[in-house]
Short mmCIF file of C-alpha atoms in Angstrom, two decimals:
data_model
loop_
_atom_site.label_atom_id
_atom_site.label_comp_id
_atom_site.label_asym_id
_atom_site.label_seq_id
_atom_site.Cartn_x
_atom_site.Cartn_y
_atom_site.Cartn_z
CA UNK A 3 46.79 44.02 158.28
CA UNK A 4 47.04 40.99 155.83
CA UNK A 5 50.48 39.58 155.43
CA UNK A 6 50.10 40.44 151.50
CA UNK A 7 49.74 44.13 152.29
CA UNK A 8 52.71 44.13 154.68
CA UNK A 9 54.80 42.70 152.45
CA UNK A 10 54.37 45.70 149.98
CA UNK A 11 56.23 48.41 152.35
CA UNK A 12 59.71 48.24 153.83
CA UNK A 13 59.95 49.80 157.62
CA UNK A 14 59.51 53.53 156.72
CA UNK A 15 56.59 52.93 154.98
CA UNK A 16 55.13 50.86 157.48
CA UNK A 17 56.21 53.18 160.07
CA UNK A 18 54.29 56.18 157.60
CA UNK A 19 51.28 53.98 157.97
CA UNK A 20 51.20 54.23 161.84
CA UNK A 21 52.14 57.98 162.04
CA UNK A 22 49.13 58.41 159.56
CA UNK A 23 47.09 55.88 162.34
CA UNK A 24 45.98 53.65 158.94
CA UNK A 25 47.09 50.74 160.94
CA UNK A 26 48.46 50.41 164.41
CA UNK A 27 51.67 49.00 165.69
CA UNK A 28 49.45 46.23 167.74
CA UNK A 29 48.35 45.30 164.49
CA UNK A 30 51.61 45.37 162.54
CA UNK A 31 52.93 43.16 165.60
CA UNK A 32 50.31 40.49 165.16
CA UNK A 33 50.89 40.19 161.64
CA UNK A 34 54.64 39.75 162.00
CA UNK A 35 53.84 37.48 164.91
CA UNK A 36 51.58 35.54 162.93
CA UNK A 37 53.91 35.35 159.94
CA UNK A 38 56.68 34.23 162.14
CA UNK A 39 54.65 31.10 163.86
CA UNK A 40 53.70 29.91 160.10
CA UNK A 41 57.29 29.74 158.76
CA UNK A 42 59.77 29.98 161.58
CA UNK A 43 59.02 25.90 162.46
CA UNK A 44 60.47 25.40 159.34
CA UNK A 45 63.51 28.10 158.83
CA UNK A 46 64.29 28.57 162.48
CA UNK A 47 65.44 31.89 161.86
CA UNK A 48 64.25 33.09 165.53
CA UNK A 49 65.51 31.79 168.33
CA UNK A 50 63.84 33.48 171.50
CA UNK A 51 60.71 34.74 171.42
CA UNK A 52 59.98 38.23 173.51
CA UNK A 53 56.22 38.97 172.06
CA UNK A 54 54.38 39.27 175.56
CA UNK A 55 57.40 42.08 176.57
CA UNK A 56 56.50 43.59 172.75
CA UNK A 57 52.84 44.13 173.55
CA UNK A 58 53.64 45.89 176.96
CA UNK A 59 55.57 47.97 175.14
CA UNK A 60 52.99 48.97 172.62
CA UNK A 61 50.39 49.44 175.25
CA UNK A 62 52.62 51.47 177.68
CA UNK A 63 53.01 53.97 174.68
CA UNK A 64 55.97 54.55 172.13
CA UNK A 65 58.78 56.64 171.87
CA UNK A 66 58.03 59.09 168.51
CA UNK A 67 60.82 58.08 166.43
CA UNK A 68 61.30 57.38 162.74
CA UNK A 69 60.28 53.72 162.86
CA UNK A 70 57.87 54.25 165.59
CA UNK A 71 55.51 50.99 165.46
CA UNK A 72 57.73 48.37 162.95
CA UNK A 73 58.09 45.10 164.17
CA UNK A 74 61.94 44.37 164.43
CA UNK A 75 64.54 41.78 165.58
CA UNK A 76 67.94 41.60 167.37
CA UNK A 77 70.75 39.41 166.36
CA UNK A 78 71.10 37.14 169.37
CA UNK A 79 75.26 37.93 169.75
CA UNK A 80 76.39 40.13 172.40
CA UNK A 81 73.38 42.61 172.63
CA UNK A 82 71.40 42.69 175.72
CA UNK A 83 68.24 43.82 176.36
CA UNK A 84 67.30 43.93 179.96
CA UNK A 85 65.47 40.99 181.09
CA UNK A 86 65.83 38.62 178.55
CA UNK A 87 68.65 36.19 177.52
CA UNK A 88 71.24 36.90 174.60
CA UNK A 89 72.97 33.27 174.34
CA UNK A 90 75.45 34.34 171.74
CA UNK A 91 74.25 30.53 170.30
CA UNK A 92 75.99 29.05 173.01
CA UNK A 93 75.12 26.19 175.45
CA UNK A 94 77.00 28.13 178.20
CA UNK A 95 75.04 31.15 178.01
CA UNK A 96 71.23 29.85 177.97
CA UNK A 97 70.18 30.53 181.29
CA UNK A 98 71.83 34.09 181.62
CA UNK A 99 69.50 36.84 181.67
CA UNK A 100 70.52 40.50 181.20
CA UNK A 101 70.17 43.20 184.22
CA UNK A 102 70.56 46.25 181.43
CA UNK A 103 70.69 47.31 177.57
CA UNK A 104 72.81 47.57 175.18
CA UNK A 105 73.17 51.09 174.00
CA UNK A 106 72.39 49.47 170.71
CA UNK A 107 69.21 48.60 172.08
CA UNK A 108 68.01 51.53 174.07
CA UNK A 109 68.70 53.63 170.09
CA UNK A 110 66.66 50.52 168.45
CA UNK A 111 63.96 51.58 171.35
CA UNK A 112 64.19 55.34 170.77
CA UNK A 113 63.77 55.20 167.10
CA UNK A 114 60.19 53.35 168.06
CA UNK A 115 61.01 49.98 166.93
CA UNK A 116 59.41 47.09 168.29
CA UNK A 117 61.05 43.82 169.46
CA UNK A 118 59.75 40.74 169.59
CA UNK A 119 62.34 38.38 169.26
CA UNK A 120 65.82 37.40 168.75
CA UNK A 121 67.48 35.62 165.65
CA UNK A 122 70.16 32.89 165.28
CA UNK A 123 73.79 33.09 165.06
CA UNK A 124 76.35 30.45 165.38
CA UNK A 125 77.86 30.18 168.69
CA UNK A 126 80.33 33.52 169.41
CA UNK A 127 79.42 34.63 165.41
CA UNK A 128 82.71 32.36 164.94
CA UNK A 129 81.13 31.09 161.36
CA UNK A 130 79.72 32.16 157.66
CA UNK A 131 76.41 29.84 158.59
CA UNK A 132 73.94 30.64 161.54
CA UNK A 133 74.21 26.74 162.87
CA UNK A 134 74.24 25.59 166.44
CA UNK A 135 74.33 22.36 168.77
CA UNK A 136 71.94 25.13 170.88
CA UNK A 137 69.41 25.57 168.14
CA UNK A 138 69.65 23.60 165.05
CA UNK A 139 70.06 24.93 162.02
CA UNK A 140 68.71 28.16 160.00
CA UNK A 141 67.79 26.98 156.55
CA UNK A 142 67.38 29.03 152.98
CA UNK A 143 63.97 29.90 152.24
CA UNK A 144 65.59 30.26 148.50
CA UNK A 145 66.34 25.88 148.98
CA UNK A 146 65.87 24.37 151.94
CA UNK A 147 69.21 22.22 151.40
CA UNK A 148 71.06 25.52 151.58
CA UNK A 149 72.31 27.78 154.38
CA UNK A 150 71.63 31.20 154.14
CA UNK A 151 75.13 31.95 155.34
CA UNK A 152 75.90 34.15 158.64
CA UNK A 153 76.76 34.70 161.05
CA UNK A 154 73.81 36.91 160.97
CA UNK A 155 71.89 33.90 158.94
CA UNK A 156 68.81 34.40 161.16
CA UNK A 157 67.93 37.57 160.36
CA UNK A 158 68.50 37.21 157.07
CA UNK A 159 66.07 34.43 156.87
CA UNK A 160 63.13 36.52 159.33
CA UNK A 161 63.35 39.35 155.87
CA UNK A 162 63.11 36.96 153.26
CA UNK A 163 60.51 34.78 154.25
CA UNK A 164 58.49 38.12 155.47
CA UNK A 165 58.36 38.37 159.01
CA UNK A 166 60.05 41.54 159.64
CA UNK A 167 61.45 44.41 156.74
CA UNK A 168 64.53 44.85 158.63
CA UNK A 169 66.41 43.32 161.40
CA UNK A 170 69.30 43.59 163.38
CA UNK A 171 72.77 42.22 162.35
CA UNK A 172 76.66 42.34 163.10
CA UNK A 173 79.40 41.85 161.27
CA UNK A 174 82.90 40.53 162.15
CA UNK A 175 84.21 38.78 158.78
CA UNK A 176 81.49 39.15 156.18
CA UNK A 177 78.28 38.04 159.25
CA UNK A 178 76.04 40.90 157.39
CA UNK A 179 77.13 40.97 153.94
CA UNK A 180 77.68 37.32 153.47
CA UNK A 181 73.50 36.34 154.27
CA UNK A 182 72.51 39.58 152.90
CA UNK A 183 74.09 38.37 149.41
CA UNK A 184 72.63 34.56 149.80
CA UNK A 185 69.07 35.78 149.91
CA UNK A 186 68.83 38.38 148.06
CA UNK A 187 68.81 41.31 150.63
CA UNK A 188 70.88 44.48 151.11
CA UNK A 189 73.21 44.52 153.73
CA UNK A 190 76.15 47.42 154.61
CA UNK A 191 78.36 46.82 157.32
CA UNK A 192 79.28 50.16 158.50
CA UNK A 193 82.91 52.22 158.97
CA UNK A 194 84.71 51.13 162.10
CA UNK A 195 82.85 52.93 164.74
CA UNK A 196 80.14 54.26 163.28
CA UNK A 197 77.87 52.55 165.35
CA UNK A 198 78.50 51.53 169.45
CA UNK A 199 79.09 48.33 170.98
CA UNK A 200 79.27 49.39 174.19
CA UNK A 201 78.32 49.75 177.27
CA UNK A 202 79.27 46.12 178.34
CA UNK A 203 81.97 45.86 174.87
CA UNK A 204 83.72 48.63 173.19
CA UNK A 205 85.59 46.64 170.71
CA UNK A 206 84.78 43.39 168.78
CA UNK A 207 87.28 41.25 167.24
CA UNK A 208 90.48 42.88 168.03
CA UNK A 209 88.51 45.83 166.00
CA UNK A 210 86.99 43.92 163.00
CA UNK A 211 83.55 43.48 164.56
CA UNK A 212 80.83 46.25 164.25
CA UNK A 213 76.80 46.22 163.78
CA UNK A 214 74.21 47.27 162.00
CA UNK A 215 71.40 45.77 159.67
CA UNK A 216 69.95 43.89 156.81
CA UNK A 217 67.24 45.07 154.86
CA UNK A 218 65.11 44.67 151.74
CA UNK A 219 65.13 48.35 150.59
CA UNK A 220 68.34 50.26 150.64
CA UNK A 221 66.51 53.49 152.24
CA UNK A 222 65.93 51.00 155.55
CA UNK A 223 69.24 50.79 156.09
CA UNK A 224 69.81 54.43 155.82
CA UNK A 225 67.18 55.13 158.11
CA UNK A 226 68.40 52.47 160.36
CA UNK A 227 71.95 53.47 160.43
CA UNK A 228 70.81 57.47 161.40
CA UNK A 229 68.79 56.05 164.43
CA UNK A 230 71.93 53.84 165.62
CA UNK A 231 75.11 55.73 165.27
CA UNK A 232 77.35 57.81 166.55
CA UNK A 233 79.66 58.02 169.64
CA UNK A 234 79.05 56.71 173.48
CA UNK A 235 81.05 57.54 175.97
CA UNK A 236 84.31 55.37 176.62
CA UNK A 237 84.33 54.23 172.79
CA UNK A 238 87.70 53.07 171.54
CA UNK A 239 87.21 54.70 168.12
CA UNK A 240 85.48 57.56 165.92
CA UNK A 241 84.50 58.41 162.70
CA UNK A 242 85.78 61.56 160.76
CA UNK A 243 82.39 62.99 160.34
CA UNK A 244 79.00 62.38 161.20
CA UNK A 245 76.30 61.36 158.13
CA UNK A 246 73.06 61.42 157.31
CA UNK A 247 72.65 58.70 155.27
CA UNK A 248 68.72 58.14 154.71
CA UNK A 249 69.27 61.84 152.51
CA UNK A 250 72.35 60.38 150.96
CA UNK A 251 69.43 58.15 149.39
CA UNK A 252 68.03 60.75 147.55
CA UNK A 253 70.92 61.57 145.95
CA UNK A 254 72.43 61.24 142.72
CA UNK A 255 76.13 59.78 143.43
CA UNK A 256 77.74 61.90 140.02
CA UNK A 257 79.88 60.07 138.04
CA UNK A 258 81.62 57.78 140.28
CA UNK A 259 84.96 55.90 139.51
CA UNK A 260 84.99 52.02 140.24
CA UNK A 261 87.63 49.45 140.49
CA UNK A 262 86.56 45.97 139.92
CA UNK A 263 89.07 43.70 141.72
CA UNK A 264 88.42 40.01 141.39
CA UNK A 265 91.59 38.54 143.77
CA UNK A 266 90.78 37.82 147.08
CA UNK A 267 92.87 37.18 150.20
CA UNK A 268 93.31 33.52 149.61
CA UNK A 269 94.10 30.97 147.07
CA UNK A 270 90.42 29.47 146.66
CA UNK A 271 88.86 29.37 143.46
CA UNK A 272 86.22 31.89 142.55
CA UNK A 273 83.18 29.95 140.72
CA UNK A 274 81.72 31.15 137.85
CA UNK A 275 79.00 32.48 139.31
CA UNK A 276 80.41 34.53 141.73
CA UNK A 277 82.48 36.10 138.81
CA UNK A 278 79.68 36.85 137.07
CA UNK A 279 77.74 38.60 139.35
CA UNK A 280 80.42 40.80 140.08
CA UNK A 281 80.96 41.20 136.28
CA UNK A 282 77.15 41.84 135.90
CA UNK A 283 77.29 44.78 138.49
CA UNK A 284 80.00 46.08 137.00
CA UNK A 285 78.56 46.23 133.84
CA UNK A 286 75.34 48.19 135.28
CA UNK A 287 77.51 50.31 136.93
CA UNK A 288 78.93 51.43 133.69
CA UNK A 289 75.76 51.19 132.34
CA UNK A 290 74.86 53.96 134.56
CA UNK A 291 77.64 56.41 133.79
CA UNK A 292 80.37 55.60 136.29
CA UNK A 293 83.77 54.74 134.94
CA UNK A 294 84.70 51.15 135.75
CA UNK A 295 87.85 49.62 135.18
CA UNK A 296 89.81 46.48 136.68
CA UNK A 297 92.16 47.18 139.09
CA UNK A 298 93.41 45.23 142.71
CA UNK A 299 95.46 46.88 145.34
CA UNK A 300 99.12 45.85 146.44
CA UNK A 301 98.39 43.83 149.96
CA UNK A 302 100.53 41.30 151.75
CA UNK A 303 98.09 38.56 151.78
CA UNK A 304 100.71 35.98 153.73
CA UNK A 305 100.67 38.76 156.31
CA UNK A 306 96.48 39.25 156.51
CA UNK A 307 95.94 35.64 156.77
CA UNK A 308 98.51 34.93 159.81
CA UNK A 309 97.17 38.53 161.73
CA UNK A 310 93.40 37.10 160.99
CA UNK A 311 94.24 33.90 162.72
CA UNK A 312 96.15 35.87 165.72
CA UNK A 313 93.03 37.63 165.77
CA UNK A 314 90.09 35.45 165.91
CA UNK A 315 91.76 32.88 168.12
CA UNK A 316 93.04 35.84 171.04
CA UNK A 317 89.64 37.32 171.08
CA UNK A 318 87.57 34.34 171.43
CA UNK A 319 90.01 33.58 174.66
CA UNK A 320 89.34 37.02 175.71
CA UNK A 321 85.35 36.59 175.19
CA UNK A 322 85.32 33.33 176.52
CA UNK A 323 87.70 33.80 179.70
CA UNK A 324 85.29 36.73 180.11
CA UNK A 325 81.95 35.32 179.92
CA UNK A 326 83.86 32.66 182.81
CA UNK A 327 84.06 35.94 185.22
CA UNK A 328 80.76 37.24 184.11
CA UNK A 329 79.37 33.64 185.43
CA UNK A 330 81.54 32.66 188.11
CA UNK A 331 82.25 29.38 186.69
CA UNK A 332 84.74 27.59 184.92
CA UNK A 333 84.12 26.56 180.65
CA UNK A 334 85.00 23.40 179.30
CA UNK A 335 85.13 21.72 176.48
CA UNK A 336 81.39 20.67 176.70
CA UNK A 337 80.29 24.20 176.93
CA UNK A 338 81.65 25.11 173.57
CA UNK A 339 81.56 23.72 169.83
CA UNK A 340 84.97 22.06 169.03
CA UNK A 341 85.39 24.84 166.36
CA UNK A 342 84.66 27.45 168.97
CA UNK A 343 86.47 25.99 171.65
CA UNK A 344 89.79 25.16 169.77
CA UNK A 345 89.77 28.75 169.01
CA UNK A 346 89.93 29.71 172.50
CA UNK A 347 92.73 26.97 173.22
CA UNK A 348 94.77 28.53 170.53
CA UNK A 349 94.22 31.87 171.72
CA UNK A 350 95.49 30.78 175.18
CA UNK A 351 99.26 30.06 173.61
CA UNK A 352 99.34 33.67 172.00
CA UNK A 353 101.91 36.37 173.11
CA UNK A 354 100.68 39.77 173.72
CA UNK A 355 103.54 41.13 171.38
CA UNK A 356 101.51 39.12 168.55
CA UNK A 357 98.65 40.72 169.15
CA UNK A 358 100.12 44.33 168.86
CA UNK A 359 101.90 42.87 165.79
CA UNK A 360 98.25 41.77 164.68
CA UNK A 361 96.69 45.08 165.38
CA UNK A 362 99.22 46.95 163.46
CA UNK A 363 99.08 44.80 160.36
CA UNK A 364 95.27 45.61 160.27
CA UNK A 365 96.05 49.21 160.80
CA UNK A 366 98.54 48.99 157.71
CA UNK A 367 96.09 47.18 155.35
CA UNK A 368 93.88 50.03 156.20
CA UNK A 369 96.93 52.73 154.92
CA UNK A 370 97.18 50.33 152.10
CA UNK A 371 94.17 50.67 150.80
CA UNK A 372 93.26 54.45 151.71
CA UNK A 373 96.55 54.58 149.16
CA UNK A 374 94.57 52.42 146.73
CA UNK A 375 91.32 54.04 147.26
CA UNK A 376 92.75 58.13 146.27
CA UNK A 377 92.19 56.99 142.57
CA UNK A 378 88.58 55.36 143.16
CA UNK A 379 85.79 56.25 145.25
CA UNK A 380 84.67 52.79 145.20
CA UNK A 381 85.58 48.93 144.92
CA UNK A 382 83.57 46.92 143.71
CA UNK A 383 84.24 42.75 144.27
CA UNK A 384 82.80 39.12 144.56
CA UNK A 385 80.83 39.03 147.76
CA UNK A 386 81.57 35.45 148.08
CA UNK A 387 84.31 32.77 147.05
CA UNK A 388 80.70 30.44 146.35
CA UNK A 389 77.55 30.71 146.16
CA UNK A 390 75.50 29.27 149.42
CA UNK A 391 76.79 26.17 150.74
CA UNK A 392 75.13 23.11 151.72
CA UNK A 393 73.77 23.02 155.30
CA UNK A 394 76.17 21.68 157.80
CA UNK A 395 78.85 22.52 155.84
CA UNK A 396 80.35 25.60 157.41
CA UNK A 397 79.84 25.46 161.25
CA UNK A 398 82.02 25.46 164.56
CA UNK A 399 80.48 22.02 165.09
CA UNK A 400 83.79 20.75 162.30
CA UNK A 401 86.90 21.43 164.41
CA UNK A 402 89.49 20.28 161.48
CA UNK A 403 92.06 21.92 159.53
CA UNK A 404 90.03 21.71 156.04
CA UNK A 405 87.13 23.32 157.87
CA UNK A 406 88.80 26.11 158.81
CA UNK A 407 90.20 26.72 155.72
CA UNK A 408 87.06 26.21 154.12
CA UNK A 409 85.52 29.21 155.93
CA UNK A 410 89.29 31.18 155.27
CA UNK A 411 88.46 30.73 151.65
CA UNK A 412 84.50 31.49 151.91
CA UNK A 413 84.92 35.05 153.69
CA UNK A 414 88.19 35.83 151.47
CA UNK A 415 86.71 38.72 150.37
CA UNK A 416 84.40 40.16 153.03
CA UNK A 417 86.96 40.24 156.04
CA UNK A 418 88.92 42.29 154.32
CA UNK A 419 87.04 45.43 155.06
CA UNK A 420 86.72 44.81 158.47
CA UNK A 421 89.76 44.74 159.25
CA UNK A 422 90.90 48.26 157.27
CA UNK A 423 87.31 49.12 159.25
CA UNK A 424 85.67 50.65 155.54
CA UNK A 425 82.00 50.52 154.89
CA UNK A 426 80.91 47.93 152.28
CA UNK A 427 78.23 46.64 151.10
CA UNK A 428 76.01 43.42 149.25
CA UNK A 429 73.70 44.70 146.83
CA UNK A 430 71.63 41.80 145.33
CA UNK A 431 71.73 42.16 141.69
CA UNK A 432 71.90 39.19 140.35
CA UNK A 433 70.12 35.40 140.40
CA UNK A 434 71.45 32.21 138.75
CA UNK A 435 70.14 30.51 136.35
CA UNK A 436 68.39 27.82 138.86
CA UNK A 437 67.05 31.05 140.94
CA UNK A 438 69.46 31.30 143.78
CA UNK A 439 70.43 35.16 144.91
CA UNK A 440 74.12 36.20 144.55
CA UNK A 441 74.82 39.72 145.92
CA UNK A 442 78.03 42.14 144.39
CA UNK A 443 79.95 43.23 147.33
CA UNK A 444 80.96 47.38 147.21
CA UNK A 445 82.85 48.88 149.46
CA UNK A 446 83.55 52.79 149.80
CA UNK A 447 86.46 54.80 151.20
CA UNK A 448 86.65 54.99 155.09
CA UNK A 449 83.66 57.15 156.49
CA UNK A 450 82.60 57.32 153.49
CA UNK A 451 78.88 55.72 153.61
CA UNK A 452 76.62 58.24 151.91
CA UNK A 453 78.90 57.46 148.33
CA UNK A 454 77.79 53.62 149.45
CA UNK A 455 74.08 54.67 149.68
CA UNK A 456 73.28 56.88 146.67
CA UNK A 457 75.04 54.20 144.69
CA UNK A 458 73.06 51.84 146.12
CA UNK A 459 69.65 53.23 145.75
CA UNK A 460 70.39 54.24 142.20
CA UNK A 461 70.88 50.75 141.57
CA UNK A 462 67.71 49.93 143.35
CA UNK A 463 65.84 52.67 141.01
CA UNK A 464 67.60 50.79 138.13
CA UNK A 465 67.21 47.20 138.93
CA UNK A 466 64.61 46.95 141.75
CA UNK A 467 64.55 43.77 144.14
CA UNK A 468 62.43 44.92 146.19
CA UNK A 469 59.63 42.15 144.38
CA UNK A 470 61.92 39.20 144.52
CA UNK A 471 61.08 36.99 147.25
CA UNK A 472 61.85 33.26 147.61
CA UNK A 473 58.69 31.07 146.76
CA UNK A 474 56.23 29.32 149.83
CA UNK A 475 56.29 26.88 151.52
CA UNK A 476 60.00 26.68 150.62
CA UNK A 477 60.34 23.80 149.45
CA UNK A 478 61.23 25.15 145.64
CA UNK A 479 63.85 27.64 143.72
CA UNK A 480 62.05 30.77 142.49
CA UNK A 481 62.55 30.75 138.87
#
């Protein structure tokens, strides 16, 4: 198949095309291969290549699932596939090769997917940009000068520049919604346990981290989503009901009410353009019938930011004391990124009361906002404090104060929902005037996905972005 007429169908489609035997999965494989050798030199969006262990999977025969044949991608962060290395974009982890799967990837292998490589993530998914002293960095295919944000940048970047409909991403702080919304893709992290972590992991984060995907059409996702969740033995946390979320696409969502609340959980400034594309989705929302109206819910921000930072600096401690066991050797400071590895120094000086205190002030946002959320069925926000930063500008390379507080700022609005562990979502509907992508970020009431994905796909149906792709060979702003 030419790379032209793979670019005109998202996974099911292609997957249609292979149950119908009008093209094969070998051949589907060698045109994302292909594709990927032209423009990954330049965007680095994949990191380790597995396309020899793809092939013997086509030819030893497929599992008949719903996206039996598609040519896919893991997010190289804390999912193992047996036999190959998951680095988690770190120095100390480059030579460690996996003796099992995930259970993420034995569903991903079920549902007939194919995997040929892994992406890039910053080292531990510790930052908005997928940037590492391991691997360089991802660029933009939107402008090269840009990052295409993260931490699940490298996947983002495989969909856009069209070497794969859908891929593989996590999300601990904003890691799918934040590149989903810098080039122009649709990304939903899911509810709090909707999808496993386990076997090796059963919670991420202190329970802010959860996976899932990023996709160009919103019916992907859905399909994606069916194939990869529910329970696994062991896991920490459920859902209150199951879904089925690729029928929830073909659904109308009724008349559904909105609250548009621009304030963040920090002090940074909101730029214009963020504003507006929040504005602008609004505004189709209403457009389509729903009743919008501004609105923010009563939070303790102080409190969110200090439980964040007890958060993200005991867990890194945890991961990386962990990954010392898992090795049999002692980390140092030369095995980390400063970023990364101050983190994990800061971690070592917290109290184990904090923590509970940290855990329960993420378990009260969550009650604050199921309060919020009985007069709305959705909220609808900036994605972003800014639109996509400059390239080495948000990494765990920049140990400082101002850095951190740069990347505080930048995921103001995204981290939010993991930690109260709701479903949300970027849904690109708008582009600035110079032709960069800005996504709207919605999120829904807890478990409640399927109001997330008929809104979604009537939005699609509405204002399709399916067509809007970033120009080649990258080197210009689609206009």
């Amino acid at each position: 198949m030419k790379h032209e007429e793979y670019m005109k169908h998202d996974a099911l489609s292609l997957a249609e095309l292979v149950r119908r035997r009008e093209v094969s999965a070998a051949e589907l494989l060698e045109t994302a291969i292909s594709r990927a050798d032209a423009v990954n030199p330049q965007l680095n969006a994949i990191v380790l290549k597995h396309y020899d262990m793809a092939r013997e999977a086509i030819k030893h025969g497929l599992p008949e699932g719903p996206l039996t044949g598609v040519p896919f991608l893991v997010k190289d962060l804390f999912i193992e596939m047996q036999g190959t290395v998951t680095t988690n974009g770190s120095c100390f982890l480059k030579e460690r090769v996996a003796s099992s799967d995930s259970t993420i990837a034995t569903r991903y292998r079920q549902a007939g997917l194919v995997t040929f490589g892994k992406t890039h993530s910053p080292e531990m998914g510790s930052a908005p940009s997928a940037e590492t002293r391991l691997w360089g960095q991802t660029l933009n295919p939107w402008n090269l000068a840009l990052s295409p944000g993260g931490s699940s940048g490298g996947s983002a970047v495989a969909i856009a520049a069209g070497i794969v409909p859908a891929a593989n991403a996590t999300d601990a702080g904003g890691s799918i919604r934040i590149p989903a919304s810098l080039t122009g893709l649709f990304g939903l992290k899911p509810t709090r346990g909707r999808v496993p972590l386990g076997p090796a992991r059963f919670e991420g984060g202190g329970g802010i981290a959860t996976l899932h995907a990023i996709t160009r059409s919103v019916r992907d996702s859905a399909a994606l989503l069916d194939a990869a969740s529910g329970a696994e033995p062991g896991a920490l946390y459920g859902v209150p009901f199951p879904i089925n979320a690729l029928a929830a696409t073909g659904r109308d969502p009724g008349r559904l009410r909105i609250a548009v609340s621009m304030k963040g959980m920090s002090d940074g400034t909101l730029t214009d353009a963020c504003r507006s594309a929040a504005e602008d989705a609004a505004k189709k929302c209403e457009a389509l019938g729903h009743e919008v109206e501004y609105a923010d819910a009563e939070l303790d921000r102080e409190q969110y930011r200090r439980a964040r930072n007890v958060l993200l600096s005991s867990t890194m401690t945890g991961a990386i004391t962990g990954l010392q066991r898992l090795l049999g050797r002692e980390a140092g400071p030369d095995d980390f990124e400063p970023a990364t590895w101050k983190l994990y120094e800061q971690g070592l000086n917290v109290r184990g009361h904090e923590v509970l205190w940290a855990r329960e002030v993420m378990f009260t946002l969550h009650r604050q906002t199921t309060q919020f959320m009985r007069r709305y069925d959705v909220v609808l926000s900036p994605s972003l404090q800014a639109g996509a930063p400059p390239v080495g500008s948000l990494n765990s390379l920049d140990a400082s104060p101002e850095a951190a507080e740069r990347i505080e700022r930048y995921i103001a609005y995204t981290l939010l929902y993991n930690m109260t562990g709701q479903p949300s979502m970027s849904v690109p509907l708008y582009w600035t005037v110079d032709g960069m992508p800005i996504g709207a970020l919605f999120t829904g009431r807890f478990g409640a996905e399927e109001t997330l994905f008929s809104l979604a796909a009537q939005l699609e149906k509405a204002h399709p972005w399916f067509h809007r792709l970033p120009l080649e060979p990258y080197v210009e702003r689609r206009t």
